[in-house]
XYZ file of N, CA, C and O in Angstrom:
468
model
N -42.168 -5.035 -50.019
C -41.408 -4.785 -51.226
C -42.389 -4.455 -52.355
O -43.283 -5.232 -52.657
N -42.166 -3.295 -52.956
C -42.985 -2.865 -54.083
C -42.662 -3.708 -55.305
O -41.502 -3.898 -55.651
N -43.709 -4.231 -55.954
C -43.509 -4.968 -57.203
C -43.864 -4.033 -58.347
O -44.958 -3.496 -58.403
N -42.921 -3.831 -59.240
C -43.117 -2.935 -60.380
C -43.885 -3.682 -61.465
O -43.299 -4.404 -62.269
N -45.199 -3.544 -61.454
C -46.060 -4.213 -62.428
C -45.769 -3.675 -63.821
O -45.596 -2.473 -64.017
N -45.698 -4.563 -64.793
C -45.444 -4.162 -66.167
C -43.974 -4.042 -66.512
O -43.625 -3.891 -67.681
N -43.093 -4.095 -65.505
C -41.658 -4.025 -65.763
C -41.214 -5.409 -66.247
O -41.590 -6.417 -65.662
N -40.406 -5.491 -67.317
C -39.999 -6.808 -67.816
C -39.210 -7.592 -66.769
O -38.367 -7.034 -66.071
N -39.493 -8.868 -66.653
C -38.817 -9.719 -65.680
C -37.397 -10.068 -66.073
O -36.565 -10.364 -65.237
N -37.141 -10.046 -67.378
C -35.803 -10.379 -67.875
C -35.643 -9.833 -69.275
O -36.610 -9.401 -69.878
N -34.405 -9.867 -69.775
C -34.144 -9.457 -71.145
C -34.742 -10.517 -72.057
O -34.442 -11.701 -71.897
N -35.622 -10.139 -72.976
C -36.271 -11.128 -73.843
C -35.271 -12.054 -74.536
O -34.236 -11.610 -75.048
N -35.567 -13.347 -74.498
C -34.734 -14.345 -75.153
C -33.483 -14.733 -74.399
O -32.633 -15.446 -74.930
N -33.331 -14.258 -73.158
C -32.127 -14.570 -72.372
C -32.524 -14.936 -70.941
O -33.692 -14.879 -70.567
N -31.527 -15.277 -70.147
C -31.735 -15.528 -68.725
C -31.249 -14.368 -67.867
O -31.047 -14.515 -66.667
N -31.032 -13.185 -68.476
C -30.610 -12.021 -67.708
C -31.821 -11.457 -66.974
O -32.729 -10.907 -67.578
N -31.812 -11.585 -65.659
C -32.930 -11.217 -64.802
C -32.970 -9.726 -64.517
O -31.942 -9.112 -64.256
N -34.172 -9.129 -64.578
C -34.371 -7.713 -64.267
C -35.107 -7.516 -62.945
O -34.943 -6.492 -62.298
N -35.967 -8.463 -62.571
C -36.730 -8.339 -61.323
C -36.630 -9.638 -60.526
O -36.234 -10.679 -61.052
N -37.000 -9.535 -59.249
C -37.061 -10.722 -58.398
C -38.522 -10.970 -58.040
O -39.340 -10.052 -58.059
N -38.847 -12.201 -57.725
C -40.242 -12.553 -57.426
C -40.639 -12.238 -55.997
O -41.757 -11.857 -55.727
N -39.712 -12.456 -55.074
C -40.044 -12.253 -53.656
C -38.823 -11.725 -52.915
O -37.695 -11.862 -53.383
N -39.093 -11.128 -51.781
C -38.009 -10.579 -50.950
C -37.107 -11.708 -50.469
O -37.557 -12.831 -50.230
N -35.844 -11.406 -50.308
C -34.871 -12.370 -49.822
C -35.094 -12.579 -48.325
O -34.971 -11.633 -47.544
N -35.423 -13.808 -47.896
C -35.664 -14.044 -46.464
C -34.418 -13.862 -45.600
O -34.518 -13.656 -44.398
N -33.231 -13.889 -46.193
C -31.984 -13.713 -45.447
C -31.584 -12.256 -45.332
O -30.573 -11.939 -44.717
N -32.346 -11.371 -45.946
C -32.030 -9.945 -45.902
C -31.893 -9.373 -47.301
O -31.687 -10.093 -48.271
N -31.997 -8.076 -47.380
C -31.950 -7.379 -48.664
C -30.524 -7.373 -49.205
O -29.575 -7.089 -48.472
N -30.370 -7.695 -50.477
C -29.059 -7.661 -51.115
C -28.625 -6.205 -51.290
O -29.367 -5.388 -51.815
N -27.424 -5.901 -50.844
C -26.905 -4.536 -50.873
C -26.564 -4.115 -52.309
O -26.010 -4.895 -53.079
N -26.902 -2.883 -52.657
C -26.495 -2.313 -53.942
C -25.060 -1.834 -53.819
O -24.711 -1.128 -52.872
N -24.226 -2.231 -54.755
C -22.829 -1.791 -54.797
C -22.506 -1.395 -56.232
O -23.069 -1.944 -57.166
N -21.612 -0.452 -56.394
C -21.216 -0.038 -57.741
C -20.219 -1.061 -58.285
O -19.108 -1.186 -57.771
N -20.635 -1.816 -59.289
C -19.750 -2.792 -59.919
C -19.031 -2.137 -61.084
O -19.624 -1.392 -61.853
N -17.766 -2.443 -61.227
C -16.981 -1.871 -62.323
C -17.265 -2.639 -63.610
O -17.259 -3.865 -63.632
N -17.524 -1.892 -64.685
C -17.740 -2.498 -66.001
C -16.463 -2.333 -66.813
O -16.063 -1.215 -67.134
N -15.841 -3.447 -67.142
C -14.623 -3.417 -67.922
C -14.951 -3.460 -69.413
O -15.986 -3.961 -69.823
N -14.056 -2.942 -70.227
C -14.269 -2.878 -71.677
C -14.424 -4.252 -72.309
O -15.054 -4.395 -73.340
N -13.834 -5.277 -71.720
C -13.860 -6.607 -72.327
C -15.058 -7.453 -71.895
O -15.055 -8.665 -72.081
N -16.098 -6.817 -71.365
C -17.307 -7.570 -70.994
C -17.932 -8.188 -72.231
O -17.825 -7.661 -73.335
N -18.597 -9.300 -72.048
C -19.231 -10.017 -73.158
C -20.331 -9.157 -73.790
O -21.014 -8.403 -73.086
N -20.502 -9.266 -75.102
C -21.565 -8.508 -75.776
C -22.947 -8.759 -75.174
O -23.760 -7.844 -75.090
N -23.207 -9.981 -74.731
C -24.510 -10.287 -74.128
C -24.711 -9.496 -72.838
O -25.821 -9.026 -72.559
N -23.653 -9.340 -72.043
C -23.742 -8.553 -70.809
C -24.022 -7.085 -71.129
O -24.806 -6.433 -70.447
N -23.376 -6.573 -72.168
C -23.597 -5.188 -72.569
C -25.039 -4.985 -73.048
O -25.668 -3.967 -72.751
N -25.581 -5.974 -73.791
C -26.979 -5.891 -74.238
C -27.934 -5.918 -73.053
O -28.945 -5.221 -73.042
N -27.602 -6.726 -72.045
C -28.443 -6.796 -70.853
C -28.457 -5.453 -70.125
O -29.515 -4.995 -69.681
N -27.305 -4.809 -69.999
C -27.235 -3.489 -69.360
C -28.065 -2.473 -70.137
O -28.831 -1.706 -69.559
N -27.917 -2.476 -71.464
C -28.662 -1.537 -72.305
C -30.162 -1.824 -72.243
O -30.977 -0.904 -72.171
N -30.536 -3.089 -72.247
C -31.946 -3.462 -72.150
C -32.547 -3.057 -70.820
O -33.695 -2.593 -70.754
N -31.779 -3.228 -69.744
C -32.256 -2.837 -68.421
C -32.421 -1.321 -68.341
O -33.412 -0.821 -67.817
N -31.450 -0.585 -68.884
C -31.554 0.875 -68.889
C -32.774 1.317 -69.693
O -33.511 2.216 -69.273
N -33.016 0.688 -70.839
C -34.187 1.038 -71.654
C -35.477 0.775 -70.882
O -36.411 1.587 -70.922
N -35.530 -0.333 -70.157
C -36.720 -0.657 -69.357
C -36.905 0.355 -68.226
O -38.032 0.781 -67.936
N -35.801 0.746 -67.564
C -35.877 1.755 -66.502
C -36.389 3.078 -67.065
O -37.254 3.731 -66.472
N -35.848 3.487 -68.208
C -36.238 4.749 -68.826
C -37.723 4.729 -69.207
O -38.445 5.682 -68.957
N -38.154 3.624 -69.802
C -39.561 3.525 -70.207
C -40.498 3.536 -69.000
O -41.559 4.146 -69.030
N -40.093 2.875 -67.929
C -40.955 2.774 -66.748
C -40.945 4.044 -65.890
O -41.981 4.430 -65.352
N -39.785 4.690 -65.747
C -39.667 5.772 -64.771
C -39.240 7.122 -65.341
O -39.455 8.153 -64.691
N -38.584 7.134 -66.486
C -38.102 8.401 -67.043
C -37.148 9.087 -66.082
O -36.315 8.445 -65.461
N -37.307 10.387 -65.942
C -36.413 11.161 -65.075
C -36.871 11.181 -63.621
O -36.191 11.742 -62.763
N -38.019 10.590 -63.328
C -38.585 10.630 -61.983
C -37.886 9.643 -61.040
O -37.486 8.560 -61.468
N -37.766 10.000 -59.762
C -37.242 9.046 -58.776
C -38.164 7.834 -58.678
O -39.368 7.943 -58.885
N -37.574 6.690 -58.366
C -38.357 5.457 -58.246
C -37.851 4.627 -57.080
O -36.709 4.767 -56.644
N -38.728 3.774 -56.572
C -38.392 2.898 -55.464
C -37.712 1.647 -56.012
O -38.125 1.106 -57.039
N -36.689 1.178 -55.319
C -35.971 -0.025 -55.745
C -36.913 -1.212 -55.888
O -36.882 -1.916 -56.895
N -37.733 -1.448 -54.887
C -38.724 -2.523 -54.946
C -38.142 -3.860 -55.367
O -37.134 -4.307 -54.826
N -38.768 -4.487 -56.367
C -38.340 -5.826 -56.782
C -37.334 -5.814 -57.932
O -37.116 -6.837 -58.570
N -36.702 -4.680 -58.186
C -35.670 -4.641 -59.219
C -34.451 -5.425 -58.737
O -34.051 -5.327 -57.577
N -33.870 -6.216 -59.616
C -32.765 -7.100 -59.266
C -31.526 -6.314 -58.832
O -31.042 -5.455 -59.574
N -31.004 -6.616 -57.656
C -29.847 -5.910 -57.117
C -28.603 -6.122 -57.974
O -27.822 -5.197 -58.179
N -28.419 -7.320 -58.478
C -27.260 -7.591 -59.314
C -27.274 -6.757 -60.578
O -26.263 -6.156 -60.958
N -28.415 -6.678 -61.237
C -28.527 -5.902 -62.472
C -28.409 -4.413 -62.175
O -27.758 -3.673 -62.898
N -29.033 -3.944 -61.074
C -28.922 -2.537 -60.690
C -27.476 -2.155 -60.367
O -27.038 -1.052 -60.675
N -26.753 -3.080 -59.759
C -25.385 -2.779 -59.344
C -24.463 -2.496 -60.522
O -23.465 -1.788 -60.365
N -24.768 -3.032 -61.714
C -23.938 -2.731 -62.884
C -24.104 -1.282 -63.318
O -23.253 -0.733 -64.018
N -25.208 -0.636 -62.926
C -25.473 0.753 -63.300
C -25.340 1.717 -62.119
O -25.209 2.922 -62.313
N -25.387 1.185 -60.901
C -25.431 1.993 -59.691
C -24.166 2.836 -59.529
O -23.053 2.379 -59.747
N -24.374 4.096 -59.152
C -23.265 5.009 -58.923
C -22.832 5.754 -60.172
O -22.022 6.669 -60.102
N -23.359 5.352 -61.318
C -23.047 6.024 -62.582
C -24.356 6.461 -63.233
O -24.742 7.611 -63.118
N -25.014 5.537 -63.921
C -26.253 5.877 -64.638
C -27.480 5.875 -63.729
O -28.473 6.521 -64.024
N -27.424 5.134 -62.646
C -28.498 5.120 -61.647
C -27.889 5.563 -60.318
O -26.918 4.965 -59.855
N -28.459 6.627 -59.753
C -27.890 7.224 -58.545
C -28.952 7.311 -57.450
O -30.148 7.285 -57.732
N -28.509 7.436 -56.184
C -29.477 7.628 -55.101
C -30.292 8.902 -55.310
O -29.760 9.912 -55.762
N -31.572 8.832 -54.977
C -32.451 10.001 -55.115
C -32.818 10.570 -53.757
O -33.710 11.402 -53.656
N -32.133 10.102 -52.712
C -32.432 10.570 -51.360
C -31.174 10.504 -50.514
O -30.257 9.753 -50.806
N -31.164 11.328 -49.497
C -30.093 11.312 -48.496
C -30.756 11.251 -47.133
O -31.685 12.010 -46.893
N -30.355 10.412 -46.242
C -29.362 9.368 -46.425
C -29.922 8.227 -47.282
O -31.130 7.984 -47.286
N -29.046 7.551 -47.978
C -29.431 6.448 -48.850
C -29.083 5.132 -48.190
O -27.966 4.962 -47.698
N -30.025 4.210 -48.151
C -29.796 2.885 -47.569
C -29.692 1.872 -48.705
O -30.711 1.514 -49.298
N -28.490 1.382 -49.025
C -28.330 0.440 -50.130
C -28.895 -0.947 -49.841
O -28.926 -1.798 -50.713
N -29.356 -1.163 -48.593
C -29.925 -2.452 -48.219
C -31.414 -2.325 -47.893
O -31.909 -2.979 -46.978
N -32.123 -1.501 -48.660
C -33.546 -1.302 -48.441
C -34.317 -1.435 -49.748
O -33.918 -0.873 -50.766
N -35.415 -2.185 -49.711
C -36.282 -2.277 -50.883
C -37.023 -0.957 -51.118
O -37.512 -0.704 -52.203
N -37.093 -0.102 -50.084
C -37.784 1.185 -50.203
C -36.860 2.310 -50.661
O -37.295 3.442 -50.834
N -35.576 2.008 -50.848
C -34.604 3.020 -51.269
C -35.051 3.658 -52.585
O -35.558 2.997 -53.477
N -34.864 4.976 -52.678
C -35.265 5.724 -53.879
C -34.044 5.962 -54.762
O -32.996 6.392 -54.283
N -34.222 5.681 -56.043
C -33.164 5.829 -57.034
C -33.638 6.741 -58.152
O -34.834 7.025 -58.259
N -32.711 7.162 -58.991
C -33.060 8.020 -60.114
C -32.022 7.818 -61.217
O -30.852 7.560 -60.946
N -32.467 7.943 -62.463
C -31.553 7.840 -63.592
C -30.814 9.172 -63.746
O -31.434 10.227 -63.760
N -29.484 9.110 -63.847
C -28.686 10.286 -64.199
C -28.733 10.326 -65.724
O -27.966 9.635 -66.409
N -29.645 11.114 -66.260
C -29.954 11.096 -67.690
C -28.733 11.407 -68.552
O -28.493 10.742 -69.562
N -27.936 12.364 -68.169
C -26.761 12.743 -68.959
C -25.797 11.566 -69.101
O -25.360 11.226 -70.201
N -25.476 10.940 -67.990
C -24.541 9.807 -68.016
C -25.156 8.596 -68.692
O -24.475 7.863 -69.414
N -26.454 8.372 -68.472
C -27.121 7.218 -69.076
C -27.191 7.352 -70.597
O -26.961 6.383 -71.321
N -27.505 8.544 -71.084
C -27.549 8.762 -72.550
C -26.165 8.572 -73.170
O -26.042 8.059 -74.272
N -25.118 8.990 -72.468
C -23.761 8.833 -72.983
C -23.357 7.357 -73.019
O -22.710 6.904 -73.975
N -23.731 6.587 -72.001
C -23.332 5.183 -71.912
C -24.218 4.262 -72.748
O -23.729 3.267 -73.294
N -25.517 4.570 -72.839
C -26.469 3.699 -73.521
C -27.375 4.487 -74.470
O -28.590 4.551 -74.271
N -26.821 5.088 -75.521
C -27.653 5.885 -76.417
C -28.781 5.066 -77.043
O -29.871 5.590 -77.291
N -28.539 3.772 -77.266
C -29.571 2.924 -77.867
C -30.792 2.746 -76.971
O -31.895 2.509 -77.461
N -30.627 2.923 -75.674
C -31.748 2.793 -74.737
C -32.703 3.986 -74.826
O -33.838 3.904 -74.373
N -32.229 5.070 -75.427
C -33.028 6.278 -75.534
C -33.444 6.559 -76.970
O -34.006 7.613 -77.263
N -33.125 5.635 -77.864
C -33.485 5.809 -79.268
C -32.616 6.811 -79.993
O -32.997 7.341 -81.019
N -31.417 7.085 -79.435
C -30.515 8.063 -80.051
C -29.143 7.435 -80.246
O -28.140 7.945 -79.758
N -29.106 6.309 -80.928
C -27.839 5.596 -81.108
C -26.852 6.448 -81.884
O -27.193 7.041 -82.898
N -25.644 6.509 -81.369
C -24.610 7.352 -81.992
C -23.564 6.513 -82.673
O -23.285 5.432 -82.376
């Protein structure tokens, strides 16, 4: 499992996790597209925006390996702002390649790109 050095481990001042320390001995947690409802807590929305900002700063438009990025946090963005960068895509692989869909990400999280609307 690739460890993304320099990537924030969590949202500063919170317990919202962005990375994991070690591989899951029971198997890789599958990435699934989680639905984000309008009534989500403001803290959850800040965590999503903070994670997107960290992804953008670390990887930009380039494809990246899932590695030690938290599956739960990725799943809130997966299928919309973060999409598979390879076919076939294995959602249960630490080596899976992902990419930011910049158009959708800028629309959903303008503050993560410094263009708050």
